[in-house]
Amino acid sequence: MDAVMTEARVGSKLKWLWLAVLVIALDLGTKALATAMLTYGNPVPVMPSFNLTLLHNTGAAFSFLADAAGWQRWFFVTLAIVVSLVLVGWLRKLQSHETWMAIAIVLILGGALGNVYDRVVHGYVVDFLHFYWQDWHFPAFNLADTAITIGAAMMILDAFRKPADDSGDANRSN
């Protein structure tokens, strides 16, 4: 009986993996479109303070280690795979009421795997979303980076959320 309850609990959180698959599909699809339709390094204005600009990032966030000798490619692939395995393990252990955290985890997972695909196949991550203000330019990014950022923000917010009281309130939304 306990094994059945555990399996039901695990299955209830793994059902959120569809969201990670959606993130990967949207990320890879938009990167393919950007690669096909944009010229490398040539900004295409969309609205004030926002361009589509195709760039290749061999580093991590904000081009960290982009100028390294090439070892960073496999380092970041390995790191992302290890983090992804940890995230799936964490997802499996969540309680049935921890929906907010499950969504945060799968957003990060989908984003990480979207960027891993780029690193393995291309040797770099395709970035194309480019925000700026006057002469200040935010580093270009992609939908995978957006999903990772939203998931991380959700985790941080979760740390500050009011914990459930002892009354067992079934209307608590996570």
Short mmCIF file of C-alpha atoms in Angstrom, two decimals:
data_model
loop_
_atom_site.label_atom_id
_atom_site.label_comp_id
_atom_site.label_asym_id
_atom_site.label_seq_id
_atom_site.Cartn_x
_atom_site.Cartn_y
_atom_site.Cartn_z
CA MET A 1 0.00 0.00 0.00
CA ASP A 2 2.83 2.39 0.88
CA ALA A 3 4.51 1.73 -2.50
CA VAL A 4 1.26 2.58 -4.31
CA MET A 5 0.95 5.85 -2.35
CA THR A 6 4.58 6.73 -3.11
CA GLU A 7 4.12 5.97 -6.82
CA ALA A 8 0.96 8.12 -6.95
CA ARG A 9 2.79 11.01 -5.27
CA VAL A 10 5.78 10.72 -7.63
CA GLY A 11 3.56 10.53 -10.69
CA SER A 12 1.68 13.61 -9.58
CA LYS A 13 4.78 15.81 -9.86
CA LEU A 14 6.41 14.12 -12.86
CA LYS A 15 3.29 15.06 -14.81
CA TRP A 16 4.78 18.56 -14.97
CA LEU A 17 7.57 17.32 -17.25
CA TRP A 18 5.32 18.22 -20.21
CA LEU A 19 6.10 21.86 -19.38
CA ALA A 20 9.84 21.19 -19.69
CA VAL A 21 9.23 19.57 -23.09
CA LEU A 22 7.19 22.62 -24.14
CA VAL A 23 9.99 24.97 -23.04
CA ILE A 24 12.53 22.94 -25.03
CA ALA A 25 10.32 22.88 -28.15
CA LEU A 26 9.59 26.61 -28.03
CA ASP A 27 13.22 27.42 -27.30
CA LEU A 28 14.65 25.29 -30.11
CA GLY A 29 11.93 26.44 -32.52
CA THR A 30 12.58 30.13 -31.89
CA LYS A 31 16.35 29.61 -32.11
CA ALA A 32 15.90 27.86 -35.48
CA LEU A 33 13.74 30.74 -36.71
CA ALA A 34 16.25 33.31 -35.49
CA THR A 35 19.10 31.44 -37.17
CA ALA A 36 17.17 31.15 -40.45
CA MET A 37 15.81 34.68 -40.56
CA LEU A 38 18.46 36.88 -38.95
CA THR A 39 21.96 37.83 -40.04
CA TYR A 40 24.58 37.27 -37.37
CA GLY A 41 25.24 40.41 -35.35
CA ASN A 42 22.82 42.57 -37.35
CA PRO A 43 20.16 44.08 -35.03
CA VAL A 44 16.58 44.11 -36.31
CA PRO A 45 14.57 46.76 -34.44
CA VAL A 46 11.24 45.47 -33.12
CA MET A 47 10.28 48.32 -30.80
CA PRO A 48 12.09 51.03 -28.85
CA SER A 49 14.71 49.39 -26.62
CA PHE A 50 14.25 45.92 -28.15
CA ASN A 51 15.97 44.28 -31.12
CA LEU A 52 16.25 40.80 -32.48
CA THR A 53 19.99 40.22 -32.81
CA LEU A 54 21.43 36.79 -33.64
CA LEU A 55 24.47 36.05 -31.48
CA HIS A 56 26.37 32.91 -30.48
CA ASN A 57 27.42 32.52 -26.85
CA THR A 58 30.18 30.00 -26.14
CA GLY A 59 30.14 30.95 -22.46
CA ALA A 60 27.52 30.93 -19.75
CA ALA A 61 25.27 33.73 -18.51
CA PHE A 62 26.50 37.16 -19.60
CA SER A 63 29.12 35.39 -21.77
CA PHE A 64 31.00 34.18 -18.68
CA LEU A 65 34.03 32.17 -19.90
CA ALA A 66 33.15 32.85 -23.55
CA ASP A 67 36.81 33.60 -24.27
CA ALA A 68 38.08 30.34 -22.75
CA ALA A 69 39.95 27.87 -24.95
CA GLY A 70 36.96 25.62 -25.68
CA TRP A 71 36.95 23.44 -22.56
CA GLN A 72 33.96 25.41 -21.26
CA ARG A 73 31.64 23.82 -23.83
CA TRP A 74 31.81 20.36 -22.26
CA PHE A 75 32.08 21.77 -18.76
CA PHE A 76 28.73 23.57 -19.21
CA VAL A 77 27.17 20.50 -20.89
CA THR A 78 28.24 18.29 -17.98
CA LEU A 79 27.14 20.85 -15.40
CA ALA A 80 23.71 21.23 -17.03
CA ILE A 81 23.19 17.46 -17.23
CA VAL A 82 24.14 17.00 -13.56
CA VAL A 83 21.86 19.89 -12.54
CA SER A 84 19.06 18.40 -14.67
CA LEU A 85 19.40 15.02 -12.94
CA VAL A 86 19.32 16.74 -9.55
CA LEU A 87 16.22 18.70 -10.60
CA VAL A 88 14.39 15.54 -11.70
CA GLY A 89 15.30 13.89 -8.39
CA TRP A 90 14.04 16.94 -6.52
CA LEU A 91 10.85 16.94 -8.58
CA ARG A 92 10.22 13.29 -7.71
CA LYS A 93 10.50 14.05 -3.98
CA LEU A 94 8.06 16.98 -3.91
CA GLN A 95 4.87 16.63 -1.94
CA SER A 96 1.54 16.75 -3.75
CA HIS A 97 0.82 20.34 -2.62
CA GLU A 98 4.15 21.72 -3.94
CA THR A 99 2.89 22.62 -7.42
CA TRP A 100 4.58 26.05 -7.47
CA MET A 101 7.99 24.44 -6.86
CA ALA A 102 7.29 21.71 -9.43
CA ILE A 103 6.63 24.36 -12.09
CA ALA A 104 9.77 26.27 -11.09
CA ILE A 105 11.87 23.11 -11.35
CA VAL A 106 10.56 22.09 -14.78
CA LEU A 107 11.04 25.61 -16.16
CA ILE A 108 14.70 25.49 -15.13
CA LEU A 109 15.00 21.92 -16.43
CA GLY A 110 13.53 22.79 -19.83
CA GLY A 111 15.72 25.86 -20.18
CA ALA A 112 18.86 23.99 -19.17
CA LEU A 113 18.21 21.18 -21.65
CA GLY A 114 17.38 23.64 -24.45
CA ASN A 115 20.76 25.28 -24.00
CA VAL A 116 22.51 21.89 -23.63
CA TYR A 117 21.17 20.92 -27.05
CA ASP A 118 22.76 24.04 -28.55
CA ARG A 119 26.11 23.42 -26.86
CA VAL A 120 26.26 19.79 -28.00
CA VAL A 121 25.05 20.38 -31.57
CA HIS A 122 26.50 23.83 -32.34
CA GLY A 123 29.23 24.39 -29.75
CA TYR A 124 27.49 27.60 -28.62
CA VAL A 125 24.10 28.81 -27.43
CA VAL A 126 21.97 30.76 -29.90
CA ASP A 127 20.84 34.08 -28.42
CA PHE A 128 18.62 36.62 -30.16
CA LEU A 129 16.54 38.65 -27.68
CA HIS A 130 18.35 41.95 -27.22
CA PHE A 131 17.14 44.70 -24.87
CA TYR A 132 18.89 48.03 -24.47
CA TRP A 133 18.43 51.52 -23.08
CA GLN A 134 20.24 54.34 -24.88
CA ASP A 135 23.89 53.17 -24.94
CA TRP A 136 23.44 50.41 -22.33
CA HIS A 137 22.85 46.94 -23.78
CA PHE A 138 21.63 43.96 -21.77
CA PRO A 139 23.33 40.74 -22.96
CA ALA A 140 21.29 38.93 -25.62
CA PHE A 141 19.42 35.86 -24.43
CA ASN A 142 16.85 33.28 -25.55
CA LEU A 143 13.67 31.56 -24.36
CA ALA A 144 15.65 28.90 -22.45
CA ASP A 145 17.35 31.65 -20.45
CA THR A 146 13.94 33.23 -19.84
CA ALA A 147 12.51 29.96 -18.52
CA ILE A 148 15.55 29.46 -16.24
CA THR A 149 15.19 33.01 -14.89
CA ILE A 150 11.45 32.66 -14.26
CA GLY A 151 11.97 29.29 -12.57
CA ALA A 152 14.75 30.67 -10.37
CA ALA A 153 12.62 33.70 -9.44
CA MET A 154 9.76 31.36 -8.53
CA MET A 155 12.12 29.41 -6.25
CA ILE A 156 13.28 32.61 -4.56
CA LEU A 157 9.70 33.79 -4.10
CA ASP A 158 8.80 30.39 -2.68
CA ALA A 159 11.45 30.84 0.00
CA PHE A 160 9.65 34.00 1.16
CA ARG A 161 6.12 32.65 0.91
CA LYS A 162 4.11 32.14 4.08
CA PRO A 163 4.37 28.49 5.16
CA ALA A 164 1.18 26.49 5.52
CA ASP A 165 -0.39 26.63 8.95
CA ASP A 166 -1.01 23.49 10.97
CA SER A 167 -4.77 23.49 10.27
CA GLY A 168 -4.23 21.55 7.03
CA ASP A 169 -5.96 24.16 4.88
CA ALA A 170 -6.86 22.30 1.67
CA ASN A 171 -7.44 25.58 -0.19
CA ARG A 172 -3.78 26.57 -0.05
CA SER A 173 -2.51 27.06 -3.60
CA ASN A 174 1.08 26.20 -4.51
#
